[in-house]
mmCIF file of C-alpha atoms and ligand atoms in Angstrom:
data_model
loop_
_atom_site.group_PDB
_atom_site.id
_atom_site.type_symbol
_atom_site.label_atom_id
_atom_site.label_comp_id
_atom_site.label_asym_id
_atom_site.label_seq_id
_atom_site.Cartn_x
_atom_site.Cartn_y
_atom_site.Cartn_z
ATOM 1 C CA MET A 245 205.042 266.114 160.775
ATOM 2 C CA SER A 246 201.279 267.485 161.258
ATOM 3 C CA ILE A 247 200.339 268.669 158.565
ATOM 4 C CA THR A 248 199.824 272.565 161.634
ATOM 5 C CA THR A 249 203.971 272.039 162.166
ATOM 6 C CA LEU A 250 204.162 272.172 158.312
ATOM 7 C CA LEU A 251 202.578 274.967 157.446
ATOM 8 C CA ASP A 252 203.415 276.720 160.707
ATOM 9 C CA ILE A 253 199.321 277.436 161.360
ATOM 10 C CA GLN A 254 197.037 277.256 163.788
ATOM 11 C CA TYR A 255 194.579 274.602 162.919
ATOM 12 C CA PRO A 256 194.796 271.825 159.987
ATOM 13 C CA ILE A 257 191.909 274.274 157.689
ATOM 14 C CA LEU A 258 192.805 274.625 154.626
ATOM 15 C CA LYS A 259 190.470 277.700 152.546
ATOM 16 C CA GLY A 260 190.917 275.911 149.069
ATOM 17 C CA VAL A 261 191.571 278.026 146.799
ATOM 18 C CA MET A 262 188.685 279.479 144.281
ATOM 19 C CA ALA A 263 189.293 280.689 140.957
ATOM 20 C CA GLN A 264 188.954 284.952 141.310
ATOM 21 C CA ILE A 265 186.899 284.543 144.528
ATOM 22 C CA SER A 266 190.257 284.044 147.016
ATOM 23 C CA THR A 267 191.656 287.795 147.224
ATOM 24 C CA HIS A 268 193.067 288.913 150.299
ATOM 25 C CA LYS A 269 190.378 289.487 152.314
ATOM 26 C CA LEU A 270 189.162 286.024 152.466
ATOM 27 C CA VAL A 271 192.851 284.773 152.292
ATOM 28 C CA ALA A 272 193.531 286.737 155.077
ATOM 29 C CA ALA A 273 190.069 285.582 156.979
ATOM 30 C CA VAL A 274 191.135 282.728 157.165
ATOM 31 C CA SER A 275 194.731 282.853 158.021
ATOM 32 C CA GLU A 276 194.035 285.080 161.602
ATOM 33 C CA ALA A 277 191.423 282.502 162.177
ATOM 34 C CA GLY A 278 194.203 280.111 162.726
ATOM 35 C CA GLY A 279 194.026 278.786 159.020
ATOM 36 C CA LEU A 280 195.601 278.991 155.896
ATOM 37 C CA GLY A 281 194.453 281.485 153.630
ATOM 38 C CA ILE A 282 195.968 280.446 149.975
ATOM 39 C CA LEU A 283 195.684 284.041 147.718
ATOM 40 C CA SER A 284 193.905 282.367 143.863
ATOM 41 C CA SER A 285 196.533 283.825 140.510
ATOM 42 C CA ILE A 286 193.884 282.438 137.808
ATOM 43 C CA ASN A 287 193.415 285.692 135.192
ATOM 44 C CA LEU A 288 194.854 288.461 137.109
ATOM 45 C CA LYS A 289 198.632 289.503 135.977
ATOM 46 C CA PRO A 290 201.821 289.324 138.456
ATOM 47 C CA GLU A 291 201.412 292.953 139.816
ATOM 48 C CA GLU A 292 198.256 291.924 140.766
ATOM 49 C CA ILE A 293 199.097 289.559 142.087
ATOM 50 C CA ARG A 294 201.650 290.806 143.978
ATOM 51 C CA GLU A 295 199.217 293.908 144.469
ATOM 52 C CA GLU A 296 197.145 290.977 146.400
ATOM 53 C CA ILE A 297 199.736 289.414 148.174
ATOM 54 C CA ARG A 298 201.147 293.028 149.492
ATOM 55 C CA LEU A 299 197.370 293.277 150.933
ATOM 56 C CA THR A 300 196.331 290.516 152.665
ATOM 57 C CA LYS A 301 200.143 291.225 154.086
ATOM 58 C CA LYS A 302 198.672 294.014 155.509
ATOM 59 C CA LEU A 303 195.546 292.380 156.811
ATOM 60 C CA THR A 304 198.025 289.276 158.079
ATOM 61 C CA SER A 305 201.287 288.480 159.478
ATOM 62 C CA LYS A 306 200.544 284.788 159.962
ATOM 63 C CA PRO A 307 201.064 282.128 156.839
ATOM 64 C CA PHE A 308 199.149 282.647 153.048
ATOM 65 C CA GLY A 309 199.915 280.649 150.522
ATOM 66 C CA VAL A 310 199.274 281.172 147.106
ATOM 67 C CA ASN A 311 198.027 278.827 144.116
ATOM 68 C CA LEU A 312 199.766 279.053 140.816
ATOM 69 C CA MET A 313 197.755 277.095 138.044
ATOM 70 C CA LEU A 314 199.656 275.532 135.931
ATOM 71 C CA HIS A 315 198.094 276.325 132.955
ATOM 72 C CA SER A 316 198.729 279.689 132.873
ATOM 73 C CA LYS A 317 201.399 281.803 130.509
ATOM 74 C CA ASP A 318 202.413 283.889 132.978
ATOM 75 C CA ARG A 319 203.453 280.850 135.403
ATOM 76 C CA ASP A 320 207.424 281.105 135.189
ATOM 77 C CA GLN A 321 207.098 284.596 136.037
ATOM 78 C CA ILE A 322 203.796 284.040 139.198
ATOM 79 C CA VAL A 323 206.173 282.212 140.777
ATOM 80 C CA LYS A 324 209.555 285.089 140.469
ATOM 81 C CA VAL A 325 206.637 286.921 142.652
ATOM 82 C CA VAL A 326 206.086 284.798 145.227
ATOM 83 C CA ILE A 327 209.879 283.713 145.844
ATOM 84 C CA GLU A 328 209.785 287.463 145.371
ATOM 85 C CA GLU A 329 207.135 288.636 147.937
ATOM 86 C CA GLY A 330 208.783 286.163 150.216
ATOM 87 C CA VAL A 331 205.269 283.365 150.874
ATOM 88 C CA LYS A 332 206.152 280.927 151.946
ATOM 89 C CA ILE A 333 203.289 277.836 150.892
ATOM 90 C CA ILE A 334 202.902 277.169 146.852
ATOM 91 C CA THR A 335 199.570 274.961 146.723
ATOM 92 C CA VAL A 336 200.000 273.845 142.449
ATOM 93 C CA SER A 337 197.233 273.142 140.193
ATOM 94 C CA GLY A 338 196.601 271.197 136.956
ATOM 95 C CA GLY A 339 200.049 269.548 136.775
ATOM 96 C CA SER A 340 203.367 268.739 137.818
ATOM 97 C CA PRO A 341 204.890 271.743 139.586
ATOM 98 C CA LYS A 342 208.236 269.213 138.803
ATOM 99 C CA VAL A 343 210.132 272.264 136.348
ATOM 100 C CA TYR A 344 209.743 274.642 139.433
ATOM 101 C CA MET A 345 210.942 272.142 141.530
ATOM 102 C CA ALA A 346 214.785 273.129 142.861
ATOM 103 C CA TRP A 347 213.669 277.405 142.613
ATOM 104 C CA LEU A 348 210.881 276.267 145.119
ATOM 105 C CA LYS A 349 212.936 274.559 147.666
ATOM 106 C CA GLU A 350 216.000 277.071 147.514
ATOM 107 C CA ASN A 351 213.400 279.419 148.787
ATOM 108 C CA ASP A 352 212.361 277.835 151.606
ATOM 109 C CA ILE A 353 208.378 277.384 149.099
ATOM 110 C CA LYS A 354 206.617 273.978 150.838
ATOM 111 C CA VAL A 355 205.059 272.657 147.880
ATOM 112 C CA LEU A 356 201.502 270.836 147.934
ATOM 113 C CA PRO A 357 199.581 270.283 144.140
ATOM 114 C CA VAL A 358 196.411 268.780 143.413
ATOM 115 C CA ILE A 359 196.092 265.418 142.934
ATOM 116 C CA HIS A 360 193.138 263.381 141.973
ATOM 117 C CA THR A 361 194.505 260.036 141.559
ATOM 118 C CA VAL A 362 196.836 257.294 143.763
ATOM 119 C CA GLN A 363 199.324 257.611 140.014
ATOM 120 C CA GLU A 364 199.190 261.257 140.206
ATOM 121 C CA ALA A 365 199.871 261.057 144.637
ATOM 122 C CA MET A 366 203.413 258.890 143.684
ATOM 123 C CA GLU A 367 204.773 261.405 141.241
ATOM 124 C CA MET A 368 204.130 264.406 143.494
ATOM 125 C CA GLU A 369 206.374 262.284 146.207
ATOM 126 C CA LYS A 370 208.834 261.286 144.014
ATOM 127 C CA ILE A 371 209.797 264.717 142.671
ATOM 128 C CA GLY A 372 210.108 265.857 146.453
ATOM 129 C CA VAL A 373 206.810 267.447 147.266
ATOM 130 C CA ASP A 374 205.983 268.283 150.672
ATOM 131 C CA GLY A 375 202.736 267.177 151.206
ATOM 132 C CA LEU A 376 199.568 265.921 148.800
ATOM 133 C CA ILE A 377 196.036 267.810 148.301
ATOM 134 C CA ALA A 378 193.890 264.870 147.580
ATOM 135 C CA GLU A 379 190.519 265.784 145.968
ATOM 136 C CA GLY A 380 187.586 263.790 145.705
ATOM 137 C CA THR A 381 185.551 264.287 143.220
ATOM 138 C CA GLU A 382 182.014 265.540 145.772
ATOM 139 C CA SER A 383 184.397 268.618 145.680
ATOM 140 C CA GLY A 384 183.334 272.053 143.599
ATOM 141 C CA GLY A 385 185.567 273.132 140.182
ATOM 142 C CA TYR A 386 187.212 270.807 138.430
ATOM 143 C CA ILE A 387 186.967 267.742 139.176
ATOM 144 C CA GLY A 388 188.458 263.979 139.005
ATOM 145 C CA GLU A 389 186.806 260.558 139.553
ATOM 146 C CA THR A 390 187.075 259.707 142.681
ATOM 147 C CA THR A 391 184.659 260.486 145.812
ATOM 148 C CA THR A 392 187.164 260.870 148.989
ATOM 149 C CA MET A 393 185.806 258.667 150.912
ATOM 150 C CA THR A 394 188.481 255.935 147.574
ATOM 151 C CA LEU A 395 191.088 258.946 146.681
ATOM 152 C CA ILE A 396 192.224 259.132 151.545
ATOM 153 C CA PRO A 397 193.121 255.868 151.881
ATOM 154 C CA GLN A 398 193.995 254.377 148.874
ATOM 155 C CA VAL A 399 196.474 257.929 148.800
ATOM 156 C CA THR A 400 197.726 257.429 152.168
ATOM 157 C CA LYS A 401 198.509 254.089 152.358
ATOM 158 C CA GLN A 402 201.115 254.360 148.762
ATOM 159 C CA VAL A 403 202.921 257.665 150.175
ATOM 160 C CA ASP A 404 204.498 258.544 153.145
ATOM 161 C CA ILE A 405 203.812 262.618 153.161
ATOM 162 C CA PRO A 406 201.350 264.394 154.073
ATOM 163 C CA VAL A 407 197.781 264.675 152.936
ATOM 164 C CA ILE A 408 195.210 266.549 152.747
ATOM 165 C CA ALA A 409 191.806 265.978 152.202
ATOM 166 C CA ALA A 410 189.136 268.128 149.827
ATOM 167 C CA GLY A 411 185.831 267.557 148.469
ATOM 168 C CA GLY A 412 183.005 266.654 150.267
ATOM 169 C CA ILE A 413 183.921 268.518 154.588
ATOM 170 C CA ALA A 414 182.615 270.961 155.946
ATOM 171 C CA ASP A 415 182.143 270.360 159.363
ATOM 172 C CA GLY A 416 183.930 268.848 162.658
ATOM 173 C CA ARG A 417 182.168 265.287 161.462
ATOM 174 C CA GLY A 418 184.113 265.890 157.556
ATOM 175 C CA LEU A 419 187.171 267.036 159.050
ATOM 176 C CA VAL A 420 187.420 264.027 162.112
ATOM 177 C CA ALA A 421 186.323 261.402 159.040
ATOM 178 C CA ALA A 422 189.474 262.426 156.890
ATOM 179 C CA PHE A 423 192.077 262.151 159.623
ATOM 180 C CA ALA A 424 190.862 258.771 160.257
ATOM 181 C CA LEU A 425 191.461 257.608 156.491
ATOM 182 C CA GLY A 426 194.482 258.425 157.206
ATOM 183 C CA ALA A 427 194.914 262.268 156.480
ATOM 184 C CA HIS A 428 196.573 265.033 157.938
ATOM 185 C CA GLY A 429 193.717 267.780 157.371
ATOM 186 C CA ALA A 430 191.405 269.064 155.021
ATOM 187 C CA GLN A 431 191.214 271.373 152.923
ATOM 188 C CA MET A 432 187.480 272.887 151.940
ATOM 189 C CA GLY A 433 186.155 275.655 149.093
ATOM 190 C CA THR A 434 182.655 275.525 149.319
ATOM 191 C CA ARG A 435 181.490 275.857 152.878
ATOM 192 C CA PHE A 436 184.293 279.079 152.675
ATOM 193 C CA LEU A 437 182.049 280.283 150.048
ATOM 194 C CA ALA A 438 179.472 280.740 152.099
ATOM 195 C CA CYS A 439 181.365 283.284 154.424
ATOM 196 C CA GLU A 440 181.382 286.585 155.450
ATOM 197 C CA GLU A 441 184.528 288.233 154.056
ATOM 198 C CA CYS A 442 183.826 285.409 150.500
ATOM 199 C CA PRO A 443 183.417 288.090 148.020
ATOM 200 C CA ILE A 444 180.248 287.512 146.256
ATOM 201 C CA PRO A 445 176.648 288.657 146.186
ATOM 202 C CA GLN A 446 175.030 287.791 148.940
ATOM 203 C CA GLY A 447 172.203 285.978 147.216
ATOM 204 C CA VAL A 448 174.701 283.668 145.367
ATOM 205 C CA LYS A 449 176.089 282.816 149.007
ATOM 206 C CA LEU A 450 172.233 282.083 150.080
ATOM 207 C CA ALA A 451 171.519 280.565 147.042
ATOM 208 C CA LEU A 452 174.142 277.686 148.557
ATOM 209 C CA VAL A 453 172.319 277.675 152.094
ATOM 210 C CA ASN A 454 169.373 277.370 150.388
ATOM 211 C CA ALA A 455 170.873 274.253 148.208
ATOM 212 C CA LYS A 456 170.468 270.910 148.771
ATOM 213 C CA ASP A 457 172.577 267.139 148.961
ATOM 214 C CA THR A 458 171.442 266.997 144.915
ATOM 215 C CA ALA A 459 172.133 270.508 144.117
ATOM 216 C CA THR A 460 175.015 270.268 142.191
ATOM 217 C CA ILE A 461 175.190 269.075 138.042
ATOM 218 C CA VAL A 462 178.608 268.317 136.803
ATOM 219 C CA THR A 463 179.627 269.721 132.825
ATOM 220 C CA GLY A 464 182.762 269.348 130.909
ATOM 221 C CA ARG A 465 182.421 265.346 131.371
ATOM 222 C CA LYS A 466 182.995 264.467 126.856
ATOM 223 C CA ARG A 467 185.508 267.183 126.481
ATOM 224 C CA GLY A 468 188.237 265.774 129.580
ATOM 225 C CA ALA A 469 187.589 268.979 131.806
ATOM 226 C CA ALA A 470 184.176 268.094 134.424
ATOM 227 C CA ILE A 471 183.210 271.177 136.133
ATOM 228 C CA ARG A 472 180.997 270.548 139.061
ATOM 229 C CA SER A 473 178.638 273.188 140.267
ATOM 230 C CA ILE A 474 175.619 274.690 141.160
ATOM 231 C CA LYS A 475 172.877 273.441 139.486
ATOM 232 C CA ASN A 476 170.599 275.373 136.732
ATOM 233 C CA ASP A 477 168.309 275.511 133.766
ATOM 234 C CA MET A 478 171.062 276.865 131.556
ATOM 235 C CA LEU A 479 173.877 274.305 133.507
ATOM 236 C CA GLU A 480 170.951 271.470 133.011
ATOM 237 C CA ARG A 481 170.905 273.147 129.700
ATOM 238 C CA TYR A 482 174.141 272.700 128.649
ATOM 239 C CA ALA A 483 174.936 268.514 130.045
ATOM 240 C CA HIS A 484 171.726 267.667 128.017
ATOM 241 C CA LEU A 485 173.627 269.232 124.703
ATOM 242 C CA GLU A 486 176.818 267.795 125.890
ATOM 243 C CA PHE A 487 174.196 264.142 126.705
ATOM 244 C CA ALA A 488 172.782 264.614 122.940
ATOM 245 C CA GLY A 489 176.752 265.857 121.987
ATOM 246 C CA ALA A 490 176.439 269.177 120.316
ATOM 247 C CA PRO A 491 178.934 270.740 118.836
ATOM 248 C CA GLU A 492 181.736 273.279 121.360
ATOM 249 C CA GLU A 493 181.404 276.555 119.788
ATOM 250 C CA GLU A 494 177.547 275.465 120.896
ATOM 251 C CA LEU A 495 178.014 274.663 123.851
ATOM 252 C CA GLU A 496 180.518 277.551 124.842
ATOM 253 C CA LYS A 497 177.954 280.013 123.537
ATOM 254 C CA LEU A 498 176.722 278.842 126.231
ATOM 255 C CA THR A 499 178.836 279.084 129.253
ATOM 256 C CA LEU A 500 181.083 281.507 128.493
ATOM 257 C CA GLY A 501 181.552 284.583 131.292
ATOM 258 C CA SER A 502 179.103 282.228 133.225
ATOM 259 C CA PHE A 503 180.949 282.338 136.090
ATOM 260 C CA GLU A 504 181.774 285.674 136.533
ATOM 261 C CA ARG A 505 177.822 286.611 135.480
ATOM 262 C CA ALA A 506 176.956 285.242 139.439
ATOM 263 C CA VAL A 507 180.236 284.594 141.755
ATOM 264 C CA VAL A 508 180.658 289.033 140.307
ATOM 265 C CA GLY A 509 177.038 289.670 139.312
ATOM 266 C CA GLY A 510 174.944 287.348 140.900
ATOM 267 C CA ASP A 511 173.243 285.926 137.673
ATOM 268 C CA MET A 512 172.205 282.219 138.799
ATOM 269 C CA GLU A 513 169.877 281.738 135.838
ATOM 270 C CA THR A 514 172.579 282.041 133.237
ATOM 271 C CA GLY A 515 175.587 282.134 135.796
ATOM 272 C CA SER A 516 177.137 279.826 137.095
ATOM 273 C CA VAL A 517 178.580 279.109 140.612
ATOM 274 C CA MET A 518 180.937 276.402 141.356
ATOM 275 C CA ALA A 519 179.941 274.771 144.159
ATOM 276 C CA GLY A 520 180.655 271.083 145.627
ATOM 277 C CA GLN A 521 177.917 268.733 147.020
ATOM 278 C CA ILE A 522 178.388 269.293 150.199
ATOM 279 C CA ALA A 523 176.596 272.570 149.848
ATOM 280 C CA GLY A 524 173.945 270.888 151.527
ATOM 281 C CA LEU A 525 174.850 271.153 154.405
ATOM 282 C CA ILE A 526 175.837 274.609 154.787
ATOM 283 C CA GLU A 527 173.114 276.123 156.508
ATOM 284 C CA GLU A 528 174.327 279.562 157.765
ATOM 285 C CA ILE A 529 177.066 282.577 156.437
ATOM 286 C CA LYS A 530 179.676 282.261 159.527
ATOM 287 C CA PRO A 531 182.412 284.515 159.296
ATOM 288 C CA ALA A 532 185.667 282.329 158.696
ATOM 289 C CA LYS A 533 186.667 283.172 161.924
ATOM 290 C CA ARG A 534 183.155 281.247 163.484
ATOM 291 C CA ILE A 535 183.821 279.055 160.469
ATOM 292 C CA ILE A 536 187.164 277.614 161.359
ATOM 293 C CA GLU A 537 186.505 277.573 165.909
ATOM 294 C CA ASP A 538 182.931 275.627 164.825
ATOM 295 C CA ILE A 539 184.499 273.302 162.859
ATOM 296 C CA MET A 540 187.388 272.489 165.605
ATOM 297 C CA ASP A 541 184.550 272.876 168.363
ATOM 298 C CA GLU A 542 182.637 269.861 167.241
ATOM 299 C CA ALA A 543 185.303 268.067 165.766
ATOM 300 C CA HIS A 544 187.147 267.467 169.465
ATOM 301 C CA GLY A 545 183.488 266.995 170.786
ATOM 302 C CA ILE A 546 182.821 263.075 167.832
ATOM 303 C CA ILE A 547 186.732 262.476 169.126
ATOM 304 C CA THR A 548 185.760 262.665 172.341
ATOM 305 C CA GLN A 549 181.899 260.370 172.064
ATOM 306 C CA LEU A 550 183.616 258.184 168.863
ATOM 307 C CA LYS A 551 182.406 254.170 170.394
ATOM 308 C CA ILE A 552 183.439 251.744 168.214
HETATM 309 C C1 FMN B 97 184.441 278.070 143.564
HETATM 310 C C2 FMN B 97 185.137 277.807 143.288
HETATM 311 C C3 FMN B 97 186.438 278.066 142.522
HETATM 312 C C4 FMN B 97 186.995 276.657 142.747
HETATM 313 N N1 FMN B 97 188.136 277.436 142.208
HETATM 314 C C5 FMN B 97 189.608 276.709 142.286
HETATM 315 C C6 FMN B 97 190.960 277.125 140.886
HETATM 316 O O1 FMN B 97 190.811 277.683 140.640
HETATM 317 N N2 FMN B 97 191.484 276.649 141.628
HETATM 318 C C7 FMN B 97 191.556 275.139 141.791
HETATM 319 O O2 FMN B 97 193.061 274.563 142.090
HETATM 320 N N3 FMN B 97 190.857 274.779 143.205
HETATM 321 C C8 FMN B 97 188.975 275.001 142.392
HETATM 322 N N4 FMN B 97 188.289 274.600 143.645
HETATM 323 C C9 FMN B 97 188.645 273.715 144.469
HETATM 324 C C10 FMN B 97 188.621 274.578 145.760
HETATM 325 O O3 FMN B 97 190.086 274.901 145.659
HETATM 326 C C11 FMN B 97 188.282 273.180 147.007
HETATM 327 O O4 FMN B 97 189.451 272.427 146.353
HETATM 328 C C12 FMN B 97 186.984 272.009 146.733
HETATM 329 O O5 FMN B 97 186.031 273.260 147.272
HETATM 330 C C13 FMN B 97 187.382 271.511 147.771
HETATM 331 O O6 FMN B 97 186.263 270.928 147.581
HETATM 332 P P1 FMN B 97 184.435 271.516 148.452
HETATM 333 O O7 FMN B 97 185.071 272.329 147.436
HETATM 334 O O8 FMN B 97 183.915 270.222 148.820
HETATM 335 O O9 FMN B 97 184.818 271.880 150.216
HETATM 336 C C14 FMN B 97 187.564 275.617 143.598
HETATM 337 C C15 FMN B 97 187.166 275.774 144.610
HETATM 338 C C16 FMN B 97 184.901 276.527 144.202
HETATM 339 C C17 FMN B 97 183.838 275.877 144.653
#
């Protein structure tokens, strides 16, 4: 089944959840434009998530999703709110939604977990999820080890459910490539950071527009929680200290609160902005609608011209 049919959306484009950034305005703009917006539940109390869902519904009558981060201590309450508010799509990060599957299916909710390996993909298919978001290491935020180019064909070879490719996709060429590798759609995060409706300071959006292909850095690999962000002196210092075996407390002092410092306060020096390697391709801050239309136009143009 196509992802557009499965999720009842117009275009096979998902705006990946972005912690504290994927709020109602951005989510509604993407869904209104025919893609799928996904609300973040990170650091929000269940009642705040309910409010975000209601605010999103005021801006669009089209489908949107909510992301469930399984590390959240409020996860049971979050699932309850999603069900009560009638949201029909949930993406899941940070593990397996196995314990919630019966409850979610009873309520006719489509479940799409984020996976980073073929093994995880096969386990998720077994528990009855509706589709997978297979995320390559190029992506912004918490990352796995395998690249999108290698992960997608290996996952799509092993599972029969729809796979959405994530990581390193920001234009029509990337979308067509994802389909060529067997995916049914693409999830993008970094591209939507430089979006007019994205609630981050303009300076951070401009930093993305100015970013080059080598603009990102991965920190946290040593402690098993690798994160890709836009490089700055603070993160380079972190990486250096991490490599040298500095104690965890010293590392934490540098990054504690750094994401908020950047995405709320616009501090790109001691703050850190998670972003993917595809940041170097972003040249313009555009409304969500134009981002999606441009990607689809380019993708259709490529499909008709491909000669192999
Ligand atoms: C700023 C930022 C925050 C993110 N936060 C989350 C998150 O909270 N949970 C999650 O599962 N993925 C998160 N992601 C990953 C995105 O949902 C998406 O899968 C990823 O950005 C796709 O790769 P791309 O950045 O190359 O487009 C984040 C990505 C970015 C750029």
